Short mmCIF file of C-alpha atoms in Angstrom, two decimals:
data_model
loop_
_atom_site.label_atom_id
_atom_site.label_comp_id
_atom_site.label_asym_id
_atom_site.label_seq_id
_atom_site.Cartn_x
_atom_site.Cartn_y
_atom_site.Cartn_z
CA MET A 9 37.65 81.43 -7.68
CA ILE A 10 39.11 78.48 -9.54
CA SER A 11 38.65 80.19 -12.91
CA GLN A 12 40.35 83.31 -11.55
CA ARG A 13 43.40 81.30 -10.45
CA GLU A 14 43.67 79.32 -13.68
CA LYS A 15 43.62 82.05 -16.31
CA GLY A 16 47.13 81.00 -17.32
CA ILE A 17 45.89 77.52 -18.19
CA TYR A 18 43.09 79.03 -20.27
CA PHE A 19 45.61 81.07 -22.29
CA SER A 20 47.87 78.02 -22.61
CA PHE A 21 44.95 75.91 -23.80
CA CYS A 22 43.93 78.48 -26.43
CA THR A 23 47.55 78.76 -27.60
CA ALA A 24 47.78 74.97 -27.92
CA GLN A 25 44.59 74.90 -30.00
CA ILE A 26 45.93 77.59 -32.34
CA LEU A 27 49.16 75.64 -32.80
CA LEU A 28 47.20 72.47 -33.55
CA ALA A 29 45.07 74.39 -36.07
CA LEU A 30 48.24 75.56 -37.80
CA LEU A 31 49.51 71.97 -37.81
CA LEU A 32 46.20 70.90 -39.38
CA PHE A 33 46.68 73.61 -42.01
CA GLY A 34 50.14 72.29 -42.85
CA LEU A 35 48.99 68.66 -43.08
CA PHE A 36 46.01 69.59 -45.24
CA TYR A 37 48.27 71.64 -47.51
CA LEU A 38 50.68 68.70 -47.88
CA ALA A 39 47.76 66.32 -48.53
CA ASN A 40 46.60 68.57 -51.36
CA ASP A 41 50.14 68.51 -52.76
CA PHE A 42 50.23 64.69 -52.56
CA PHE A 43 46.90 64.10 -54.32
CA ARG A 44 47.28 66.89 -56.87
CA GLY A 45 50.86 66.00 -57.71
CA SER A 46 51.90 69.65 -57.53
CA TRP A 47 51.97 72.53 -55.07
CA LEU A 48 48.92 74.71 -54.71
CA PRO A 49 49.35 77.94 -56.71
CA ALA A 50 50.51 81.13 -54.99
CA PRO A 51 51.96 79.54 -51.81
CA GLY A 52 52.65 83.04 -50.45
CA ALA A 53 48.91 83.73 -50.29
CA TYR A 54 48.45 80.68 -48.09
CA PHE A 55 50.81 82.19 -45.52
CA GLN A 56 48.36 85.06 -45.37
CA ILE A 57 45.58 82.54 -44.78
CA MET A 58 47.58 81.15 -41.86
CA ALA A 59 47.75 84.65 -40.39
CA VAL A 60 43.99 85.01 -40.84
CA MET A 61 43.51 81.73 -38.93
CA VAL A 62 45.53 82.99 -36.00
CA VAL A 63 43.75 86.36 -35.89
CA ALA A 64 40.28 84.77 -36.12
CA LEU A 65 41.00 82.27 -33.33
CA VAL A 66 42.58 84.91 -31.08
CA ILE A 67 39.54 87.20 -31.48
CA GLU A 68 37.21 84.25 -30.81
CA ALA A 69 39.08 83.34 -27.62
CA ALA A 70 39.12 86.97 -26.44
CA THR A 71 35.35 87.42 -26.97
CA ARG A 72 34.31 83.97 -25.75
CA PRO A 73 31.60 84.06 -23.02
CA ASP A 74 32.73 83.08 -19.52
CA GLY A 75 30.45 80.06 -19.55
CA GLN A 76 32.41 78.54 -22.47
CA ARG A 77 35.86 79.17 -21.08
CA VAL A 78 38.14 76.38 -19.93
CA ASN A 79 37.73 74.88 -16.46
CA ALA A 80 38.70 71.76 -14.60
CA GLY A 81 37.51 68.33 -15.68
CA ARG A 82 36.30 66.91 -18.96
CA ALA A 83 33.77 69.00 -20.84
CA GLN A 84 30.26 67.68 -21.47
CA ARG A 85 29.41 66.69 -25.03
CA LYS A 86 26.88 69.44 -25.84
CA PRO A 87 28.97 72.37 -24.50
CA ALA A 88 32.01 70.99 -26.36
CA ILE A 89 29.99 70.81 -29.61
CA ALA A 90 28.68 74.36 -29.15
CA LEU A 91 32.16 75.76 -28.50
CA SER A 92 33.70 73.83 -31.42
CA ARG A 93 30.98 75.07 -33.74
CA ARG A 94 31.63 78.63 -32.60
CA GLN A 95 35.37 78.29 -33.32
CA SER A 96 34.82 76.75 -36.77
CA LEU A 97 32.35 79.50 -37.69
CA TRP A 98 34.83 82.18 -36.62
CA LEU A 99 37.44 80.48 -38.79
CA ALA A 100 35.12 80.33 -41.79
CA ALA A 101 34.06 83.95 -41.25
CA GLY A 102 37.71 85.02 -41.19
CA PHE A 103 38.35 83.27 -44.49
CA GLY A 104 35.22 84.81 -46.00
CA VAL A 105 36.16 88.35 -44.96
CA PHE A 106 39.71 87.88 -46.29
CA ILE A 107 38.50 86.62 -49.68
CA ALA A 108 35.87 89.37 -49.92
CA LEU A 109 38.45 92.08 -49.23
CA THR A 110 41.34 90.76 -51.33
CA ARG A 111 39.34 89.03 -54.12
CA ASP A 112 42.34 86.71 -54.45
CA THR A 113 41.46 84.10 -57.09
CA SER A 114 44.68 82.14 -56.57
CA ILE A 115 43.45 80.67 -53.27
CA SER A 116 41.42 77.47 -53.59
CA ARG A 117 37.91 77.98 -52.19
CA LEU A 118 37.61 74.22 -51.83
CA PHE A 119 40.75 74.23 -49.69
CA LEU A 120 39.26 76.85 -47.34
CA VAL A 121 35.93 75.03 -47.08
CA GLY A 122 37.68 71.72 -46.38
CA LEU A 123 39.90 73.31 -43.75
CA SER A 124 36.89 74.87 -42.01
CA VAL A 125 35.10 71.51 -41.96
CA LEU A 126 38.15 69.59 -40.69
CA SER A 127 38.72 72.12 -37.93
CA PHE A 128 35.49 71.11 -36.18
CA PRO A 129 36.58 67.57 -35.11
CA LEU A 130 39.96 68.97 -34.06
CA PHE A 131 38.32 71.58 -31.85
CA TYR A 132 35.79 69.09 -30.52
CA VAL A 133 38.39 66.52 -29.40
CA THR A 134 40.54 69.17 -27.73
CA ASN A 135 37.58 70.92 -26.10
CA ARG A 136 36.14 67.62 -24.83
CA HIS A 137 39.32 65.91 -23.58
CA GLY A 138 42.34 68.12 -24.21
CA ARG A 139 41.78 70.66 -21.47
CA HIS A 140 41.47 67.90 -18.83
CA TRP A 141 44.77 66.48 -20.06
CA LEU A 142 46.36 69.94 -19.92
CA PHE A 143 45.28 70.39 -16.31
CA LYS A 144 46.85 67.05 -15.42
CA VAL A 145 50.11 68.01 -17.14
CA PHE A 146 50.31 71.25 -15.18
CA ARG A 147 49.57 69.46 -11.91
CA GLN A 148 51.36 66.13 -12.48
CA GLY A 149 54.08 65.37 -9.95
CA ASN A 150 53.78 68.72 -8.18
CA LEU A 151 51.71 68.00 -5.08
CA ARG A 152 52.43 71.45 -3.60
CA LEU A 153 50.23 72.97 -6.30
CA LYS A 154 47.38 71.16 -4.57
CA LEU A 155 46.14 72.92 -1.46
CA ARG A 156 45.86 70.92 1.76
CA THR A 157 42.24 71.71 2.44
CA VAL A 158 40.34 71.49 5.73
CA VAL A 159 36.59 72.10 6.01
CA ILE A 160 35.23 73.05 9.46
CA GLY A 161 31.67 73.59 10.68
CA SER A 162 28.60 71.57 11.57
CA GLU A 163 28.38 67.96 10.38
CA GLU A 164 25.72 68.68 7.75
CA TRP A 165 27.54 71.73 6.39
CA CYS A 166 30.91 69.91 6.24
CA ARG A 167 29.37 66.98 4.39
CA SER A 168 27.82 69.17 1.66
CA VAL A 169 30.98 71.25 1.11
CA GLN A 170 33.38 68.31 1.34
CA ASP A 171 31.65 66.62 -1.60
CA LYS A 172 32.27 69.68 -3.78
CA ILE A 173 35.91 69.87 -2.70
CA GLU A 174 36.43 66.16 -3.46
CA ALA A 175 35.21 66.76 -7.04
CA TYR A 176 38.18 69.06 -7.73
CA ARG A 177 41.14 66.95 -6.69
CA GLU A 178 43.22 68.59 -9.44
CA PHE A 179 43.29 71.62 -7.15
CA PHE A 180 42.80 70.33 -3.62
CA ASP A 181 44.30 67.75 -1.30
CA PRO A 182 41.24 67.34 0.96
CA HIS A 183 41.66 66.22 4.58
CA PRO A 184 38.85 64.80 6.75
CA PRO A 185 36.50 67.59 7.82
CA LEU A 186 36.75 69.11 11.29
CA VAL A 187 33.27 68.93 12.80
CA CYS A 188 32.73 71.40 15.63
CA ALA A 189 29.90 73.03 17.52
CA PRO A 190 29.07 76.73 16.94
CA ASP A 191 29.59 77.49 20.64
CA GLU A 192 32.97 75.74 20.87
CA PRO A 193 35.52 77.96 22.66
CA VAL A 194 37.55 79.92 20.14
CA GLU A 195 40.87 78.95 21.77
CA GLU A 196 40.18 75.23 21.30
CA LEU A 197 39.04 75.76 17.72
CA LEU A 198 42.18 77.74 16.84
CA ALA A 199 44.36 75.04 18.41
CA LYS A 200 42.70 72.30 16.34
CA VAL A 201 43.12 74.25 13.12
CA SER A 202 46.78 75.07 13.87
CA ALA A 203 47.55 71.40 14.49
CA LEU A 204 46.32 70.46 11.00
CA HIS A 205 48.64 72.91 9.16
CA PRO A 206 46.24 73.55 6.26
CA ASP A 207 46.91 75.50 3.10
CA LEU A 208 43.22 76.32 2.80
CA LEU A 209 40.54 76.59 5.48
CA VAL A 210 36.88 76.57 4.39
CA PHE A 211 34.25 77.57 6.99
CA PRO A 212 30.76 79.14 7.14
CA SER A 213 30.60 82.64 8.58
CA ARG A 214 26.93 82.21 9.56
CA GLU A 215 27.67 79.33 11.97
CA PHE A 216 30.34 81.11 14.03
CA PRO A 217 30.30 84.29 16.14
CA TYR A 218 31.88 87.36 14.59
CA GLU A 219 34.84 87.13 17.01
CA THR A 220 35.56 83.51 15.97
CA VAL A 221 35.49 84.42 12.27
CA SER A 222 37.86 87.36 12.87
CA GLN A 223 40.33 85.21 14.78
CA LEU A 224 40.27 82.43 12.16
CA LEU A 225 41.09 85.02 9.48
CA ALA A 226 43.85 86.46 11.66
CA LEU A 227 45.27 82.96 12.27
CA GLY A 228 45.36 82.38 8.53
CA ASP A 229 47.28 85.61 7.95
CA ARG A 230 49.73 84.75 10.71
CA SER A 231 50.19 81.06 9.85
CA GLY A 232 50.14 81.43 6.08
CA PHE A 233 46.97 79.58 5.06
CA ARG A 234 44.09 80.86 2.95
CA CYS A 235 40.54 81.22 4.25
CA TRP A 236 37.49 80.69 2.08
CA ILE A 237 34.02 81.70 3.22
CA PRO A 238 31.42 80.23 0.81
CA VAL A 239 28.62 82.53 -0.29
CA GLU A 240 25.69 81.27 1.75
CA MET A 241 23.05 82.85 -0.49
CA SER A 242 24.28 80.67 -3.34
CA ARG A 243 24.30 77.45 -1.32
CA ARG A 244 21.12 77.95 0.71
CA HIS A 245 18.86 79.45 -1.95
CA GLY A 246 20.17 77.88 -5.15
CA ARG A 247 21.25 81.25 -6.53
CA ARG A 248 24.61 81.98 -8.13
CA PHE A 249 26.46 85.23 -7.50
CA GLU A 250 29.71 86.72 -8.78
CA VAL A 251 32.05 89.13 -7.02
CA GLN A 252 32.09 92.55 -8.67
CA ASP A 253 34.48 95.33 -7.71
CA LEU A 254 33.28 98.94 -7.77
CA GLY A 255 36.28 101.13 -6.99
CA GLY A 256 37.27 99.07 -3.97
CA LEU A 257 33.70 98.13 -2.96
CA SER A 258 33.28 94.38 -3.43
CA VAL A 259 29.69 93.30 -4.00
CA LEU A 260 27.93 90.04 -4.83
CA SER A 261 26.09 90.29 -8.12
CA PRO A 262 24.05 87.78 -10.16
CA PRO A 263 25.93 86.30 -13.14
CA THR A 264 26.32 88.65 -16.09
CA LEU A 265 23.60 88.07 -18.67
CA PRO A 266 24.57 87.95 -22.37
CA LEU A 267 22.85 91.25 -23.21
CA ALA A 268 24.56 93.03 -20.31
CA VAL A 269 27.78 92.76 -22.34
CA THR A 270 28.37 95.91 -24.42
CA TYR A 271 29.71 93.96 -27.40
CA ASN A 272 26.58 91.78 -27.53
CA ARG A 273 24.29 94.80 -27.21
CA MET A 274 26.09 96.45 -30.11
CA ILE A 275 25.69 93.36 -32.30
CA LYS A 276 21.98 93.12 -31.44
CA ARG A 277 21.46 96.84 -32.12
CA ILE A 278 23.07 96.54 -35.55
CA PHE A 279 20.79 93.56 -36.29
CA ASP A 280 17.74 95.59 -35.21
CA ILE A 281 18.65 98.59 -37.38
CA VAL A 282 19.36 96.46 -40.45
CA VAL A 283 16.10 94.47 -40.16
CA SER A 284 14.05 97.63 -39.54
CA ALA A 285 15.61 99.37 -42.53
CA ILE A 286 14.78 96.35 -44.69
CA ILE A 287 11.15 96.04 -43.53
CA ILE A 288 9.90 99.62 -43.09
CA PRO A 289 10.17 101.00 -46.70
CA PRO A 290 8.86 98.00 -48.72
CA ILE A 291 6.37 96.57 -46.19
CA VAL A 292 5.30 99.06 -43.50
CA LEU A 293 4.76 102.00 -45.87
CA PRO A 294 2.47 100.08 -48.31
CA LEU A 295 0.60 98.58 -45.33
CA MET A 296 -0.10 102.11 -44.12
CA VAL A 297 -2.05 102.77 -47.34
CA ILE A 298 -3.93 99.45 -47.14
CA VAL A 299 -4.89 99.84 -43.47
CA TRP A 300 -5.87 103.49 -43.96
CA THR A 301 -8.23 102.42 -46.78
CA ILE A 302 -9.87 99.73 -44.60
CA GLN A 303 -10.27 102.23 -41.77
CA ARG A 304 -11.93 104.80 -44.03
CA PHE A 305 -14.73 102.33 -44.84
CA SER A 306 -15.03 100.61 -41.44
CA SER A 307 -13.98 103.04 -38.70
CA PRO A 308 -12.64 106.51 -39.66
CA GLY A 309 -10.02 107.92 -37.31
CA PRO A 310 -6.27 107.94 -36.66
CA LEU A 311 -4.18 105.43 -38.60
CA PHE A 312 -1.97 104.56 -35.62
CA TYR A 313 -2.78 103.61 -32.07
CA ARG A 314 -0.25 104.58 -29.39
CA GLN A 315 -0.29 102.86 -26.01
CA GLN A 316 1.97 103.03 -22.95
CA ARG A 317 3.94 99.80 -22.42
CA VAL A 318 6.68 98.68 -20.02
CA GLY A 319 10.12 98.37 -21.63
CA GLU A 320 13.69 97.58 -20.63
CA ASN A 321 14.44 98.20 -16.93
CA GLY A 322 10.84 99.32 -16.41
CA LYS A 323 11.07 102.27 -18.83
CA ILE A 324 7.64 103.35 -20.09
CA PHE A 325 7.39 103.99 -23.84
CA GLY A 326 4.65 104.51 -26.40
CA ILE A 327 4.20 101.44 -28.61
CA LEU A 328 2.92 102.01 -32.16
CA LYS A 329 0.27 99.78 -33.73
CA PHE A 330 -2.18 100.10 -36.58
CA ARG A 331 -5.55 100.93 -35.00
CA THR A 332 -7.88 97.92 -35.25
CA MET A 333 -10.61 99.04 -32.83
CA HIS A 334 -13.30 101.70 -32.96
CA MET A 335 -12.52 105.12 -31.52
CA ASP A 336 -15.14 104.82 -28.74
CA ASN A 337 -13.12 102.21 -26.85
CA ASP A 338 -13.93 102.68 -23.16
CA ASP A 339 -11.53 100.11 -21.66
CA GLU A 340 -8.03 100.00 -23.10
CA ALA A 341 -6.77 97.59 -20.45
CA ARG A 342 -9.27 94.88 -21.42
CA GLN A 343 -7.62 92.24 -23.59
CA ALA A 344 -9.06 91.53 -27.02
CA SER A 345 -11.27 88.43 -27.12
CA ARG A 346 -12.46 86.22 -29.97
CA HIS A 347 -15.71 88.08 -30.71
CA ASP A 348 -14.72 91.49 -29.40
CA ASP A 349 -17.26 94.07 -30.57
CA ARG A 350 -14.64 96.84 -30.22
CA ILE A 351 -12.80 95.57 -33.32
CA TYR A 352 -14.08 97.09 -36.56
CA ARG A 353 -14.88 95.09 -39.70
CA GLY A 354 -11.63 93.89 -41.27
CA GLY A 355 -9.71 94.54 -38.06
CA HIS A 356 -9.94 90.88 -37.04
CA TRP A 357 -7.90 89.87 -40.12
CA LEU A 358 -5.35 92.60 -39.49
CA ARG A 359 -4.86 91.27 -35.96
CA ARG A 360 -4.87 87.60 -36.91
CA LEU A 361 -2.15 88.13 -39.55
CA SER A 362 -0.24 90.46 -37.16
CA VAL A 363 -0.48 93.33 -39.66
CA ASP A 364 -1.26 95.69 -36.76
CA GLU A 365 2.15 94.92 -35.21
CA PHE A 366 4.32 96.09 -38.13
CA PRO A 367 4.55 99.77 -37.05
CA GLN A 368 6.57 98.51 -34.07
CA PHE A 369 9.58 98.32 -36.37
CA ILE A 370 9.53 102.12 -36.03
CA ASN A 371 9.87 101.59 -32.26
CA VAL A 372 12.80 99.28 -33.03
CA LEU A 373 14.47 101.94 -35.17
CA LEU A 374 13.97 104.50 -32.37
CA GLY A 375 15.62 102.13 -29.86
CA ASP A 376 12.64 101.46 -27.57
CA MET A 377 12.22 97.90 -28.80
CA SER A 378 14.17 95.11 -30.46
CA VAL A 379 13.20 92.81 -33.31
CA VAL A 380 13.31 89.82 -30.94
CA GLY A 381 12.61 89.89 -27.23
CA PRO A 382 9.84 89.42 -24.63
CA ARG A 383 6.58 91.07 -25.68
CA PRO A 384 5.86 94.34 -23.82
CA HIS A 385 2.70 94.63 -21.74
CA MET A 386 0.66 97.47 -20.28
CA ILE A 387 1.56 98.61 -16.75
CA ALA A 388 -1.66 97.16 -15.30
CA HIS A 389 -1.05 93.79 -16.95
CA GLU A 390 2.59 93.72 -15.77
CA ARG A 391 1.52 94.20 -12.14
CA GLU A 392 -1.05 91.45 -12.53
CA PHE A 393 1.15 88.94 -14.39
CA GLU A 394 4.12 89.21 -12.02
CA LYS A 395 1.98 87.63 -9.27
CA PHE A 396 2.01 84.29 -11.14
CA HIS A 397 5.77 83.80 -11.67
CA GLU A 398 8.48 84.48 -9.11
CA LEU A 399 11.03 85.52 -11.79
CA TYR A 400 8.62 87.37 -14.07
CA GLY A 401 10.35 90.74 -13.64
CA SER A 402 13.57 89.34 -15.15
CA ARG A 403 11.93 89.75 -18.58
CA ARG A 404 12.56 93.47 -18.21
CA TYR A 405 16.35 93.01 -18.20
CA VAL A 406 16.30 93.27 -22.03
CA LYS A 407 14.43 95.34 -24.59
CA PRO A 408 10.96 94.07 -25.51
CA GLY A 409 10.58 92.61 -28.97
CA VAL A 410 8.25 92.65 -31.95
CA THR A 411 8.42 88.87 -31.76
CA GLY A 412 9.90 86.47 -29.25
CA LEU A 413 10.51 82.87 -28.25
CA ALA A 414 7.18 82.66 -26.39
CA GLN A 415 5.26 83.86 -29.46
CA VAL A 416 7.02 81.38 -31.75
CA GLU A 417 6.12 78.61 -29.28
CA GLY A 418 2.42 79.51 -29.46
CA TYR A 419 1.99 81.87 -26.50
CA ARG A 420 0.34 84.70 -28.37
CA GLY A 421 -2.87 86.67 -27.97
CA GLU A 422 -5.18 86.71 -24.97
CA VAL A 423 -3.81 85.67 -21.57
CA LYS A 424 -6.63 83.72 -19.94
CA ASP A 425 -5.09 82.25 -16.79
CA ALA A 426 -1.95 81.84 -14.70
CA LYS A 427 -0.82 78.92 -16.88
CA ASP A 428 -0.53 81.25 -19.88
CA VAL A 429 1.56 83.71 -17.86
CA ARG A 430 3.91 81.04 -16.57
CA GLY A 431 4.32 79.56 -20.06
CA ARG A 432 5.24 82.92 -21.56
CA ALA A 433 7.57 83.78 -18.70
CA ARG A 434 9.38 80.44 -18.95
CA TYR A 435 10.26 80.96 -22.63
CA ASP A 436 11.07 84.66 -22.15
CA LEU A 437 13.45 83.91 -19.28
CA PHE A 438 15.18 81.23 -21.34
CA TYR A 439 15.72 83.83 -24.06
CA VAL A 440 17.12 86.39 -21.57
CA LYS A 441 19.60 83.87 -20.13
CA HIS A 442 20.68 82.20 -23.38
CA TRP A 443 20.63 85.01 -25.93
CA CYS A 444 22.91 84.82 -28.94
CA ILE A 445 22.63 86.50 -32.34
CA GLY A 446 21.98 83.11 -33.93
CA LEU A 447 18.88 82.73 -31.75
CA ASP A 448 17.60 86.10 -33.01
CA PHE A 449 18.10 84.97 -36.61
CA ARG A 450 16.28 81.69 -35.98
CA LEU A 451 13.31 83.26 -34.19
CA SER A 452 12.98 85.92 -36.90
CA LEU A 453 12.70 83.21 -39.56
CA GLN A 454 10.32 81.11 -37.46
CA THR A 455 8.07 84.14 -37.00
CA LEU A 456 7.39 84.11 -40.75
CA GLY A 457 5.88 80.66 -40.35
CA VAL A 458 3.72 81.87 -37.44
CA LEU A 459 2.41 84.74 -39.60
CA PHE A 460 1.16 82.33 -42.29
CA HIS A 461 -0.11 79.77 -39.75
CA PRO A 462 -1.30 81.86 -36.79
CA PRO A 463 -2.27 80.06 -33.54
CA ALA A 464 -5.90 79.71 -32.48
CA LYS A 465 -5.64 82.54 -29.93
CA ALA A 466 -4.43 85.10 -32.49
CA TYR A 467 -7.36 87.50 -32.48
#
């Protein structure tokens, strides 16, 4: 609610940062002039660089995730660093694209690199302290922008909500809470509220009869004060929800995950296609010949093994793997063990080095999987594993991956007990909630190390 009401401050804050970045540009340009003893060549081109700065920072602000947008209070150190790094990288990327397109040799590359580096401390200081100062400027000396706030309800409920209200004094002018019993006559309750003349009334709908809630809302409309009804599911069960509007139908929805955003999905899909196109021709195709040769001597039969797995949103798809077991396999659902007699000679090395997994890049190219994501399991295993972690099904909110955070952290191979399931689920859920394209890059590179140094349970 606060972020909805303060969008103007967010835009003002972003505008102030852009102006400060331009000021930094001017000072850095003058400093170059002072130390060089002459102006930088082609000053007109540097005006174009200024325009690139503005465009890059505007696009960054427009695409910034909600969790990194401005809010009340001073920012914590780590979020401020992450946001500042994001802004500096957007700036550097804008310079790089401009130079690549124009091939302008008159612009000093050292100047652009130095400007990108200097922008980070500027962004960090403003992100850490500047937005708090901006809120104070907007609110300073104008008490009527603060809402006279009254919290009513049971003593325990008032105490918990009052603490949260007190933490946002930039917005609220909190009065002592009005403690009342749920069965208090509605006429007396309305009289007490009217006598306080609030701007904002906060009360729990679950503690009052429907008639009392209706009359409190009607009193607010008539007397000109706002009514807030906190979302009890969020407060009682530790879950966060957001209000979504569907053509006039307001619903409470869990917070939007990064890969529910169309822009992010597009970026991830491009990454998947590029990586698959790089790996399939030079690696997967030669491996097909090598594996086929091993199979001819050890266990003749189909080159590929296709198995039904659970994908995004529960969609069933056929995963492709190089066949590493004999054809007379009577129990597909049984997990491979260390001395599994179903694996043919040479198949153990194919599995240990993850050679059997490479055909899954074809699944990635077809769109059933992603390069990075939670590993897909068989339907029977999914039903079994979800008993051991209360949020296990949240893994299915994204496409399954050829590799993932859990695999990089050592959770690979046979699942022996509930501890293995919970460990995998913990890392997979972290990935689902904190996805970014940089994380995909990092996990892809770390997977190379896992291939050369496979864990003990890789069999």
